[in-house]
Short mmCIF file of C-alpha atoms in Angstrom, two decimals:
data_model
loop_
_atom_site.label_atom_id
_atom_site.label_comp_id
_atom_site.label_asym_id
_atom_site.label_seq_id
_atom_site.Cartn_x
_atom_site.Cartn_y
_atom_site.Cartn_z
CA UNK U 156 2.15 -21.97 2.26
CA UNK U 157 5.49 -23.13 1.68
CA UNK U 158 8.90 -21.49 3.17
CA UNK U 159 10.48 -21.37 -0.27
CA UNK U 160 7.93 -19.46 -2.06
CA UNK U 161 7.17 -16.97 0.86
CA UNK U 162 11.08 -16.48 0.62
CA UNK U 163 10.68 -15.87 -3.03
CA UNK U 164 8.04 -13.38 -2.41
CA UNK U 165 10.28 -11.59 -0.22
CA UNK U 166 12.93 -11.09 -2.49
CA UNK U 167 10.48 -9.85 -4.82
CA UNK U 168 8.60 -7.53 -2.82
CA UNK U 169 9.83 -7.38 0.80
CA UNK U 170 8.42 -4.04 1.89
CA UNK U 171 4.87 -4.34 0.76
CA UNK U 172 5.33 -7.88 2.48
CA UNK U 173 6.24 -6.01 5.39
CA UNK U 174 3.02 -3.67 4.97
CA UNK U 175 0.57 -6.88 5.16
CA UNK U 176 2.39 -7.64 8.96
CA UNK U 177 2.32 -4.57 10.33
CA UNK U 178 -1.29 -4.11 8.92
CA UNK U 179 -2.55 -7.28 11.07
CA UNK U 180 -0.23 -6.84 14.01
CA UNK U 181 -1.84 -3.00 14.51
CA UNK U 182 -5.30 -4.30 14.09
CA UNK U 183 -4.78 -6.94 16.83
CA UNK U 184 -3.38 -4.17 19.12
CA UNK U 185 -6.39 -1.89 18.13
CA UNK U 186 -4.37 0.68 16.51
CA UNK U 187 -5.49 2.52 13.24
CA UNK U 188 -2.85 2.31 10.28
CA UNK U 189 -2.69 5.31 7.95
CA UNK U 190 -1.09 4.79 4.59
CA UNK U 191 2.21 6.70 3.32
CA UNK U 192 3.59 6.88 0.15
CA UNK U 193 7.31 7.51 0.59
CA UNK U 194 7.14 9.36 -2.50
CA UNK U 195 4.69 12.03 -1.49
CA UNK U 196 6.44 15.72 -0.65
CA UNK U 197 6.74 16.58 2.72
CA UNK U 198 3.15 18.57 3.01
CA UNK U 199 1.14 15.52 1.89
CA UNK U 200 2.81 13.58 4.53
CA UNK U 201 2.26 16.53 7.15
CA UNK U 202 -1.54 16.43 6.31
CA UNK U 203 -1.64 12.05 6.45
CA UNK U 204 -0.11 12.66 10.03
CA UNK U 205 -2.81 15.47 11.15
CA UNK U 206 -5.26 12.70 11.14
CA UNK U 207 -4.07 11.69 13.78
CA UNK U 208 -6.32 9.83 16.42
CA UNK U 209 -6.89 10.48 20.66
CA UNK U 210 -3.80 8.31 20.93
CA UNK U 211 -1.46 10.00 18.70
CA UNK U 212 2.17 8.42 17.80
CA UNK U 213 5.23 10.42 17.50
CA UNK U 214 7.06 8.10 15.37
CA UNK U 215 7.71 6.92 11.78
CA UNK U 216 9.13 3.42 11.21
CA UNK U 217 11.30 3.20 8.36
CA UNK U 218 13.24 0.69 6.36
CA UNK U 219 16.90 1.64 5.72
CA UNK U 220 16.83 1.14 2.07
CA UNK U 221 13.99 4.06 1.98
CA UNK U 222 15.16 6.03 5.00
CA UNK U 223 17.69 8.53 3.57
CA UNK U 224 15.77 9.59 0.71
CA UNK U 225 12.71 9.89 2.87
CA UNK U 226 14.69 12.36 5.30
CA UNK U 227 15.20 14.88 2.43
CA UNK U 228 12.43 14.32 0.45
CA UNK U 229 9.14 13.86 2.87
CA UNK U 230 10.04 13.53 6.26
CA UNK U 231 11.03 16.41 8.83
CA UNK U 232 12.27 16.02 12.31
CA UNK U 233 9.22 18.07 13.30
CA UNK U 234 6.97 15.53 12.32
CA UNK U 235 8.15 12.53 14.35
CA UNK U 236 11.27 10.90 15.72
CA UNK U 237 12.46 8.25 12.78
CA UNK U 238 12.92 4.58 13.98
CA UNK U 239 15.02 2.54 11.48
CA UNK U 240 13.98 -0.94 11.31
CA UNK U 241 15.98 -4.25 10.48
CA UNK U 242 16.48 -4.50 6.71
CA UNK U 243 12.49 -5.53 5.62
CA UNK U 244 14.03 -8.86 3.27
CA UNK U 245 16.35 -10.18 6.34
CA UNK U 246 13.27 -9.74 8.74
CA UNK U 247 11.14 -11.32 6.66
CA UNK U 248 13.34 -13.95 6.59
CA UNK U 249 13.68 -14.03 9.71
CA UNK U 250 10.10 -14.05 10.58
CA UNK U 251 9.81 -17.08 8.08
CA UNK U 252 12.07 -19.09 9.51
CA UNK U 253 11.39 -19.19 13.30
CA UNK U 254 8.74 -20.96 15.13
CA UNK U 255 7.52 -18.23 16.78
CA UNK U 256 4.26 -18.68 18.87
CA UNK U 257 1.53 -17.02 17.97
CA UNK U 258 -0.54 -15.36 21.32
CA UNK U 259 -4.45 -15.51 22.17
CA UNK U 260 -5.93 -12.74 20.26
CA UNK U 261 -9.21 -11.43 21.25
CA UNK U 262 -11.74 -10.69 18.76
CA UNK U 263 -12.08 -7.33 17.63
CA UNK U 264 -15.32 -5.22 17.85
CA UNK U 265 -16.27 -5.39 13.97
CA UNK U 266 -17.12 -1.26 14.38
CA UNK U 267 -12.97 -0.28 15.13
CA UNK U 268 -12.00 1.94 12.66
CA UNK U 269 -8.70 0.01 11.75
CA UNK U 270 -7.11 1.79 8.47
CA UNK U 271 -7.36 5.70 7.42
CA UNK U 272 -6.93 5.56 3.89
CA UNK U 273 -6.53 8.86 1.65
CA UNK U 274 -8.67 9.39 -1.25
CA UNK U 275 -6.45 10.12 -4.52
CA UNK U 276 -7.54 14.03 -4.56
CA UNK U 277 -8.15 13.91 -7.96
CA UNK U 278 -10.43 16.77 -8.07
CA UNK U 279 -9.68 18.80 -4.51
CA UNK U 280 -7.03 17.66 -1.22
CA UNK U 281 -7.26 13.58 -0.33
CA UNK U 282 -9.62 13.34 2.32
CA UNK U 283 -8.68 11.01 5.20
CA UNK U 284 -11.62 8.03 5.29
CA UNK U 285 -12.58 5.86 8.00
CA UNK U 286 -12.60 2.18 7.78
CA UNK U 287 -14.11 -0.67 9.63
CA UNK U 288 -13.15 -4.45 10.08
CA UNK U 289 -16.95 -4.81 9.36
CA UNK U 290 -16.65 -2.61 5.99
CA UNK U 291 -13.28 -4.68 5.37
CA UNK U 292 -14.54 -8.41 5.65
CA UNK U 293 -18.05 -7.45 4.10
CA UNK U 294 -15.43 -6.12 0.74
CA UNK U 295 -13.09 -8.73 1.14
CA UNK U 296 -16.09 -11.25 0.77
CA UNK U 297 -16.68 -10.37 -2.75
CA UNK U 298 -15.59 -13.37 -4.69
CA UNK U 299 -13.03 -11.04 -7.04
CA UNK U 300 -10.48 -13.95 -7.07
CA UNK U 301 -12.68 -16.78 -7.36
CA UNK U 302 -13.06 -17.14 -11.05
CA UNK U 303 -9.13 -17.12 -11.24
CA UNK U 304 -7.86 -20.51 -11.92
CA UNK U 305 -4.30 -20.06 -11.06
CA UNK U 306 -2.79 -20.33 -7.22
CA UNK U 307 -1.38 -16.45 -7.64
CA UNK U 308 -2.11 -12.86 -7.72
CA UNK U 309 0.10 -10.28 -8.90
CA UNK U 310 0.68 -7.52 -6.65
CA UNK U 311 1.28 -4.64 -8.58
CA UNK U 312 -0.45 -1.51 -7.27
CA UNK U 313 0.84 1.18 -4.78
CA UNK U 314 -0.35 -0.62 -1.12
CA UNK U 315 -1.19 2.92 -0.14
CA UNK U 316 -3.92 2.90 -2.40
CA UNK U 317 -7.75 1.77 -1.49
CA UNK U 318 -7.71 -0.79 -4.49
CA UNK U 319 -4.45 -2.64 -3.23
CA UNK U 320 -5.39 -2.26 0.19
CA UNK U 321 -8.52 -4.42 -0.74
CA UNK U 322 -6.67 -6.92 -3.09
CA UNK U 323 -4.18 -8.13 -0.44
CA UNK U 324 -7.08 -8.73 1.96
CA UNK U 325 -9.17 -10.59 -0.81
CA UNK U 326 -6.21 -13.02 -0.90
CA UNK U 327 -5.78 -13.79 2.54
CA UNK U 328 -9.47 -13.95 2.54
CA UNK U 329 -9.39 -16.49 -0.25
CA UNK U 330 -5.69 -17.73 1.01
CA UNK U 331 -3.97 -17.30 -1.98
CA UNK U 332 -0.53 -16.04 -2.37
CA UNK U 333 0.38 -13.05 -3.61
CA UNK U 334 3.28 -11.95 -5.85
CA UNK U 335 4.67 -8.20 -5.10
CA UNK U 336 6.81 -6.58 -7.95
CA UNK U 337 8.61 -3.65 -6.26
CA UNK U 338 8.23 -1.34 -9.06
CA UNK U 339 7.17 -1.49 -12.35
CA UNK U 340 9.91 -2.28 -15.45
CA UNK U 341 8.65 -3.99 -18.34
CA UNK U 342 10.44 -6.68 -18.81
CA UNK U 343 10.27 -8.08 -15.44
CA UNK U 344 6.56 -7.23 -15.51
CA UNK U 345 5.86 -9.56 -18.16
CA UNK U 346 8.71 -12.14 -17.58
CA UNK U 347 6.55 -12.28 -13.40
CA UNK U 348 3.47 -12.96 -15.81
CA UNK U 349 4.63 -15.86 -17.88
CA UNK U 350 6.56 -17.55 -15.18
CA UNK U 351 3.67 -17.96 -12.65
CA UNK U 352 1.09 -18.45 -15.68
CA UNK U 353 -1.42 -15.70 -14.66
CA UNK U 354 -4.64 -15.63 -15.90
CA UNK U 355 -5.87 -12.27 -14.16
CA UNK U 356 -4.40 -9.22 -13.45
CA UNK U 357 -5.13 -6.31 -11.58
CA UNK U 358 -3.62 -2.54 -12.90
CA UNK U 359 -3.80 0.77 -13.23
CA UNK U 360 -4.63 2.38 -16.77
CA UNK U 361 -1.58 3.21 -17.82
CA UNK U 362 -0.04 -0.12 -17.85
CA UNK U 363 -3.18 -1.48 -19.36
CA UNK U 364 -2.34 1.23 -22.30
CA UNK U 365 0.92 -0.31 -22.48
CA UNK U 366 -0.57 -3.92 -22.95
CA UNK U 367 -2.05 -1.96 -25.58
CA UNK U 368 0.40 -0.19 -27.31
CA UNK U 369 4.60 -1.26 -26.34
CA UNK U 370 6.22 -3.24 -28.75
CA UNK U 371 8.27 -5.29 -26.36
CA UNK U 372 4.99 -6.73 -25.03
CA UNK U 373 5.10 -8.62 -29.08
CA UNK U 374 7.83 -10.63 -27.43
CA UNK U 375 5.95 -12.51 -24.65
CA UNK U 376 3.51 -15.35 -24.52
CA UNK U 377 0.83 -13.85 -22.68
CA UNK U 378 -2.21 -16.57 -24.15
CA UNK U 379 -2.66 -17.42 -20.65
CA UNK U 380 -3.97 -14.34 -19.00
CA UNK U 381 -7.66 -14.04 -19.34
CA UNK U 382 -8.86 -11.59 -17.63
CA UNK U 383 -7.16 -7.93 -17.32
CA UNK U 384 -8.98 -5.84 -14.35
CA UNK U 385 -8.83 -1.95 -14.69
CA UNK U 386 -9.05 0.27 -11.30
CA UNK U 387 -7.94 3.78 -10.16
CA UNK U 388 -9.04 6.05 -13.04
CA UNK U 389 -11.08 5.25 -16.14
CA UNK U 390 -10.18 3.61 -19.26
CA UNK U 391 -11.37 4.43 -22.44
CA UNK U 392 -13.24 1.62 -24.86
CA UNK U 393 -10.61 2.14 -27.73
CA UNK U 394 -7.66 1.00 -25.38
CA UNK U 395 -10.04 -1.79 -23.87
CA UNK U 396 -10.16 -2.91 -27.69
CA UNK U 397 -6.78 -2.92 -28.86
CA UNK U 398 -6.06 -4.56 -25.69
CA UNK U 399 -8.81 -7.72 -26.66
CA UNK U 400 -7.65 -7.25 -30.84
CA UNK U 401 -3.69 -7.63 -29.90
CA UNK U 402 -3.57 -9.85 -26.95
CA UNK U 403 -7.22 -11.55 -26.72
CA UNK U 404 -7.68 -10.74 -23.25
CA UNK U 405 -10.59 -9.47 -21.88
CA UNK U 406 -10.56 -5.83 -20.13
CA UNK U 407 -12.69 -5.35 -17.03
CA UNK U 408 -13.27 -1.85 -15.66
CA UNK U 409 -13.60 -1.45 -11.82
CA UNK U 410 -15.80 0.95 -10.07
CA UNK U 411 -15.18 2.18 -6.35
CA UNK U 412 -13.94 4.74 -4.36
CA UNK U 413 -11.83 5.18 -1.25
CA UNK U 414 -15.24 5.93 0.89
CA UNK U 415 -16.90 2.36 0.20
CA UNK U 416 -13.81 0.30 -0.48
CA UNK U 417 -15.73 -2.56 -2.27
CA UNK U 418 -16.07 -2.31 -6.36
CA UNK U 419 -17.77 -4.55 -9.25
CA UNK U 420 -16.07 -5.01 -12.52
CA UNK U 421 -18.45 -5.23 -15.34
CA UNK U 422 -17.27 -4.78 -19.28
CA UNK U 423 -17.12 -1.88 -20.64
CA UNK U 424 -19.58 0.20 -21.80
CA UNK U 425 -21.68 -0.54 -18.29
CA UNK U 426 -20.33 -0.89 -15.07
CA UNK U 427 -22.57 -3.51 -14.65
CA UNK U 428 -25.78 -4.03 -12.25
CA UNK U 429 -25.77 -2.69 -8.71
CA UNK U 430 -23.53 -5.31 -7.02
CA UNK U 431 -23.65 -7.34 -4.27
CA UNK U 432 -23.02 -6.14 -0.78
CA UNK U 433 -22.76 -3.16 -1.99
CA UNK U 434 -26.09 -1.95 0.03
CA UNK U 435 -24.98 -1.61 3.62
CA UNK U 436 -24.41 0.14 6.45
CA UNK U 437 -20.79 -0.71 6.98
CA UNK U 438 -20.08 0.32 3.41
CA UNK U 439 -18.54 3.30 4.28
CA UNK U 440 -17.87 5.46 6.61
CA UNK U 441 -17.20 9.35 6.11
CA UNK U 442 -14.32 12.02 5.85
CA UNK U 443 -12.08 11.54 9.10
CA UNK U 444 -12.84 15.16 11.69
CA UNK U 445 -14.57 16.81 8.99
CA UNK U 446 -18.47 17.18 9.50
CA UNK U 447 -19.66 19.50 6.72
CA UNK U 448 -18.13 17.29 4.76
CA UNK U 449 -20.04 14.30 5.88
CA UNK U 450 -23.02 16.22 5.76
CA UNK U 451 -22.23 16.89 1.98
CA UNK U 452 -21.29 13.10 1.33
CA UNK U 453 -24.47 11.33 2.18
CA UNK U 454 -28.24 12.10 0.72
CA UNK U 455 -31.09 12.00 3.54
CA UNK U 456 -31.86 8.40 3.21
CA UNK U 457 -28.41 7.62 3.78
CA UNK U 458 -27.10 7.04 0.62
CA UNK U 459 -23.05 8.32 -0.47
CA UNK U 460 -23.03 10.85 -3.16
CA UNK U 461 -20.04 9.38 -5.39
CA UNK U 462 -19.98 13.18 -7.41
CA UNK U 463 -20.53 10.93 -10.91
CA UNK U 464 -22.59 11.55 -13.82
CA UNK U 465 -24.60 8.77 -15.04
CA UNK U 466 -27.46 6.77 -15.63
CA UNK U 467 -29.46 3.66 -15.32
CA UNK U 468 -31.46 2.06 -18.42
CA UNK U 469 -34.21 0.20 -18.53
CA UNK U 470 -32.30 -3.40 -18.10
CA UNK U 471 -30.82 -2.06 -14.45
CA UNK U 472 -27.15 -1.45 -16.32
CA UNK U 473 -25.54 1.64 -14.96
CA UNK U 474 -23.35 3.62 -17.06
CA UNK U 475 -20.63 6.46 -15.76
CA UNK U 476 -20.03 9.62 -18.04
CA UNK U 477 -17.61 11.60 -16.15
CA UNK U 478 -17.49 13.70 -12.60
CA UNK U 479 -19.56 16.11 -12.35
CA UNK U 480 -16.47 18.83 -11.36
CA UNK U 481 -14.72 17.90 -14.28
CA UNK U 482 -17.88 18.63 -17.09
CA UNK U 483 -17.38 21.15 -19.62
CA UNK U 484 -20.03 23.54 -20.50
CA UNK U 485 -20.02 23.97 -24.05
CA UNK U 486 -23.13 26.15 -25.35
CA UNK U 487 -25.66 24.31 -23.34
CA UNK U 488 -24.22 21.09 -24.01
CA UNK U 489 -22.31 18.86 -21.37
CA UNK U 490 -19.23 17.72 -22.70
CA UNK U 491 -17.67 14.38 -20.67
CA UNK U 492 -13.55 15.07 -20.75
CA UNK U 493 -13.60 11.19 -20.92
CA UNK U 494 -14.83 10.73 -23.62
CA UNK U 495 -12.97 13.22 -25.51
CA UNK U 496 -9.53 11.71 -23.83
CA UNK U 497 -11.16 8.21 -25.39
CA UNK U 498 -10.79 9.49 -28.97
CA UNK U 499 -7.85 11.26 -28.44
CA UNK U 500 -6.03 8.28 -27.36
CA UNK U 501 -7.16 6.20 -30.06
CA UNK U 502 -4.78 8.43 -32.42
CA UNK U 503 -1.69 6.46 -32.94
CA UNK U 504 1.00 8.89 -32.06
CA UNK U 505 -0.53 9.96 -29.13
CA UNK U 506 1.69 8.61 -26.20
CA UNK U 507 -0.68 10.77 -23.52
CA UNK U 508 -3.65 12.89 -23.02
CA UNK U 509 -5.71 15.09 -20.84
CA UNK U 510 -8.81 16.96 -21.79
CA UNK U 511 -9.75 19.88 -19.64
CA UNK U 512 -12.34 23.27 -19.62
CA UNK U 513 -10.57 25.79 -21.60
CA UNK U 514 -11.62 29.08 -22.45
CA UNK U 515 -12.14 31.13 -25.69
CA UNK U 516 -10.17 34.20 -24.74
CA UNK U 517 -12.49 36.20 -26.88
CA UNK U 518 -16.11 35.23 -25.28
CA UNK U 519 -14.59 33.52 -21.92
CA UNK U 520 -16.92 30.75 -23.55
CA UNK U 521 -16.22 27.40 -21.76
CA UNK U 522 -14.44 24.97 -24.88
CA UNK U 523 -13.09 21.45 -24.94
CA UNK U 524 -9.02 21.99 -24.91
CA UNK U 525 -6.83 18.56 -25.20
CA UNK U 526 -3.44 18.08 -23.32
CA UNK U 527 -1.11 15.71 -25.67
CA UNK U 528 2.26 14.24 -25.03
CA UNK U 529 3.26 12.91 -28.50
CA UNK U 530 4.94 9.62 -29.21
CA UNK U 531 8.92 9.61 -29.16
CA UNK U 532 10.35 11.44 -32.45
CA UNK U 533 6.43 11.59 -33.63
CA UNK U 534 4.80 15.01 -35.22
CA UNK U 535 1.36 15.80 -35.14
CA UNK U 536 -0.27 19.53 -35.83
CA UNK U 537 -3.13 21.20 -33.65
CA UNK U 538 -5.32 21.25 -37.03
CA UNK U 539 -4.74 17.62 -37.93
CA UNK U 540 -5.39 16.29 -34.46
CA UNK U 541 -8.89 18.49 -33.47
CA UNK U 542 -10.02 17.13 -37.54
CA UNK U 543 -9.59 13.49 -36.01
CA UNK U 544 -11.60 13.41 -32.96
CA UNK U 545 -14.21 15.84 -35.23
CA UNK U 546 -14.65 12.64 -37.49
CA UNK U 547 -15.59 10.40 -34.75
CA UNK U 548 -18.07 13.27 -32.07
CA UNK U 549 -20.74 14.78 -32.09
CA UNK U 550 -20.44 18.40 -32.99
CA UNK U 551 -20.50 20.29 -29.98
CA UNK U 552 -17.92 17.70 -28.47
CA UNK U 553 -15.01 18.55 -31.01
CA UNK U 554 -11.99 19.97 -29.53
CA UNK U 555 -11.02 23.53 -29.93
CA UNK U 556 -8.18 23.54 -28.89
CA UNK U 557 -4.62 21.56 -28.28
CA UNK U 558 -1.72 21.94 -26.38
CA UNK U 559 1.29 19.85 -26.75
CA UNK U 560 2.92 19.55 -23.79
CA UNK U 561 6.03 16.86 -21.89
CA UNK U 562 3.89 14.80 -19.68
CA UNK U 563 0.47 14.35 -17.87
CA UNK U 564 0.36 15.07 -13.98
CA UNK U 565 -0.56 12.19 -12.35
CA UNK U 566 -1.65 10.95 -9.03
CA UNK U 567 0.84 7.97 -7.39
CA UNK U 568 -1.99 5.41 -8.03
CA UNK U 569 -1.90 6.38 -11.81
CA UNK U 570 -4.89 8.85 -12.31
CA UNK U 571 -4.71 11.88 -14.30
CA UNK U 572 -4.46 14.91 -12.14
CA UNK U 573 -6.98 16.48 -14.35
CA UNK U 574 -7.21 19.44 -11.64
CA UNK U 575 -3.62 20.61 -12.04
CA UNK U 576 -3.82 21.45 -15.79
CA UNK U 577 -7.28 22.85 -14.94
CA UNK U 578 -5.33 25.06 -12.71
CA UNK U 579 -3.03 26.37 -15.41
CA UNK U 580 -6.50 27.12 -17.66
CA UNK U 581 -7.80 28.90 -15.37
CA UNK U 582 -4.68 30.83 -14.73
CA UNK U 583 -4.16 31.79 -18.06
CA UNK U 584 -8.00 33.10 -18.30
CA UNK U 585 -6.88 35.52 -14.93
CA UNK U 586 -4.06 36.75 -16.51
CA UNK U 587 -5.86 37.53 -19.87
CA UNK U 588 -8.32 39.44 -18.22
CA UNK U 589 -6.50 41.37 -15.76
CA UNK U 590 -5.05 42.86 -18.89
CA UNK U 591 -8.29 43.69 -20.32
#
C-alpha cells in the first residue's frame, strides 16, 4: 500500500490504527489482548482487567490525547501503573516512514487464545470470551468483502467490539485498506463516503436509522453505495425500508455474537441459511474462568446456546424473534419487544424507542410498555401513539402503556440497554407493592 494513503489513514484514525499494531505485535509475542473502551467507568474497566491471564501485566499503555480524561474517568492507580506513549499520529508516522526490518516470526499454535473480547451485556454483566487464531482465520475467511467492488472499507465501529474486531482482520485477510473515522459527525461521515466512492458499509443501527431519517443526508450523492450491512443489535424492517425507498440501497442484517465471532448477513425478514464455516470446533470458545457458565452455554452434542427465539421453515431459512430474557408474557401470548420497537419506530416523530415488560399495577399482569424519545419540538400523546401500533398488531401485541422519556440507554457498540429500563419496571412494581 502506498505511504501517502497509510499517512492519510493516520490522520483520520490514528489510534484505532494503532490498535491493528499492537494487536499483531502481541500475537507474535504470544500475549492475549483484551479490549478497552476508554469510555467505560472505572468498574467495567476493573472487571476487563480481572481477566487477567497466569502472566498478568501491571500496566496500561495510553496515548496522551486520551490519558488525562482516562485518569479521572476509568482508570485508578490501583489498577496499573500508566505508561504514556508517543503521540499515536507521529508514531504512526514514524513507523511509516522507516525501513525497519521485520524479524523471523515463528508460527503460532492455531489453539493460543490471542484476544479476550467482552460480550456487550445487553441482558446481564459482559462476559470475558476466549478466542483462537484458529476461530480468527476460519471468520476472517468468510468472503464478507469480496462482493465489494471498491479498494476501501470504512472503519466505523468501536474496535473494542467483536464485529470491528472481525472487520479489520477481514481486510488484512483480503488486503484491503481500511478507512478509520475517529468518531462519528455527520457531515464528515458522509463527505468520507462520497470521496472514496463506497459501495458497502458496515454500522451500527442507529446510524443506519439516520440514513433513514436526517435531512442533511438529502444533501449527498450517496448512488454509489450498494450495500448497507447492519450488526450489533437488530434493526427493524420499516427502517430497512425507508432506508431502500430514500436512498436505494440495500440493508443487510448481520447475525453473530461475541462467543462465535463469525456472522452471515442475509435480508431481512430471514437471516438467511445456516452459513458457511459456521459448523466447527474452533467456532467458539466459552466464558473466560467461569465453568457453570460454560456448562450453561453449550447443549450435549456440543452445540452454543445463542439464548434466541426462532425458527426454521421448511426452505432451511432461519428467522430470529427476539431473546428469550427479553419476551413478554402477555396472557399466554409471547410478545417479541422487537417487534413492537419495529412499529413504534415507524411513527414519524419518534426520534427513539425501547419496549420493555411492564406491569399492570392492578393484576401485576405482565403488559407491553414502550420507552419513546420524541423528535425535537415534536408532540405526541400516550393515547394517539398505543392507537398506531394497535392498527398495524395483532391484538394481544398492542402496547399498554408509554412513557416518554430523554434518551435510550445504550451499550458503546450502539445496542439498546433494554435491561436498564427493565430495571426501573421492575423497581417501580417493588415499590408499589411494598405499599400494598
Amino acid at each position: 500500500m502506498e505511504t501517502k494513503k497509510l499517512q492519510e489513514k493516520t490522520k483520520n484514525g490514528s489510534k484505532k490504527i494503532q490498535r491493528k499494531l499492537m494487536f499483531k505485535t502481541a500475537v507474535a509475542v504470544a500475549l492475549v489482548l483484551v479490549s478497552v473502551s476508554n469510555l467505560q467507568c472505572r468498574a467495567k474497566v476493573a472487571s476487563s482487567r480481572g481477566a487477567g491471564s497466569s502472566k498478568k501485566t501491571n500496566k496500561l499503555y495510553l496515548f496522551p490525547t486520551r490519558a488525562a480524561g482516562t485518569r479521572n474517568a476509568t482508570m485508578s492507580t490501583r489498577l496499573a501503573k500508566q505508561t504514556l506513549l508517543p503521540d499515536s499520529s507521529q508514531l504512526s508516522t514514524d513507523l511509516i516512514a522507516k525501513d525497519l526490518p521485520f524479524p523471523d516470526i515463528p508460527p503460532i499454535d492455531t489453539n493460543q487464545v490471542v484476544t479476550l473480547p467482552f460480550s456487550s451485556g445487553t441482558t446481564g454483566r459482559p462476559k470475558g470470551v476466549e478466542l483462537t487464531a484458529r476461530a480468527m482465520y476460519a471468520s476472517g475467511a468468510i468472503p464478507a468483502y469480496r462482493e465489494s467492488k471498491t479498494g476501501w472499507v470504512l472503519g466505523m465501529l468501536p474496535f473494542f467490539h467483536i464485529m470491528m474486531t472481525m472487520n479489520f482482520h477481514v481486510t488484512l485477510y483480503l488486503g484491503k485498506p481500511m478507512i478509520v473515522l475517529p468518531g462519528f459527525t455527520p457531515e464528515t461521515f458522509l463527505r468520507t463516503v462520497v470521496k472514496y466512492r463506497l459501495d458497502m458499509i458496515n454500522l451500527a443501527p442507529p446510524l443506519v436509522t439516520f440514513l433513514a431519517k436526517h435531512p442533511i443526508v438529502d444533501k449527498f450523492d450517496l448512488s454509489h453505495v450498494k450495500h448497507v450491512k447492519s450488526g450489533g443489535a437488530p434493526l427493524g424492517k420499516e427502517v430497512e425500508r425507508a432506508v431502500r425507498q430514500r436512498l436505494g440501497i440495500q440493508v443487510l442484517q448481520g447475525y453473530g455474537m461475541t462467543e462465535f465471532v463469525g456472522c452471515g448477513c442475509r435480508t431481512y425478514p430471514t437471516i438467511g441459511k445456516i452459513y458457511q464455516r459456521t459448523e466447527r470446533e474452533s467456532c467458539c470458545f466459552a466464558p473466560y474462568k467461569n465453568p457453570e457458565a460454560t456448562r450453561a452455554a453449550f447443549t450435549e452434542d456440543g452445540f452454543l446456546r445463542t439464548g434466541d427465539l426462532g425458527y426454521i421453515d421448511d426452505d432451511g431459512f432461519i428467522f430470529i424473534v427476539d431473546k428469550l430474557k427479553e419476551l413478554i408474557k402477555y396472557k399466554g401470548h409471547q410478545v417479541a419487544p422487537a417487534e413492537i420497537e419495529d412499529v413504534v419506530n415507524s411513527h414519524p416523530l419518534v426520534a427513539d424507542y425501547c419496549c420493555v415488560r411492564g406491569r399492570d399495577l392492578g393484576t401485576g399482569e405482565e403488559i407491553p410498555k414502550a420507552f419513546v424519545v420524541l423528535k425535537e419540538g415534536a408532540t405526541l400523546t400516550s393515547e394517539t401513539l398505543m392507537n398506531y401500533v394497535a392498527a398495524k398488531v395483532a391484538g394481544y401485541k398492542r402496547v399498554r402503556e408509554v412513557e416518554f422519556i430523554d434518551t435510550i440507554p445504550k451499550s458503546l457498540s450502539g445496542k439498546i440497554l433494554r435491561r436498564e429500563l427493565q430495571a426501573v419496571e421492575d423497581k417501580k412494581l417493588e415499590m408499589q407493592q411494598s405499599r400494598l
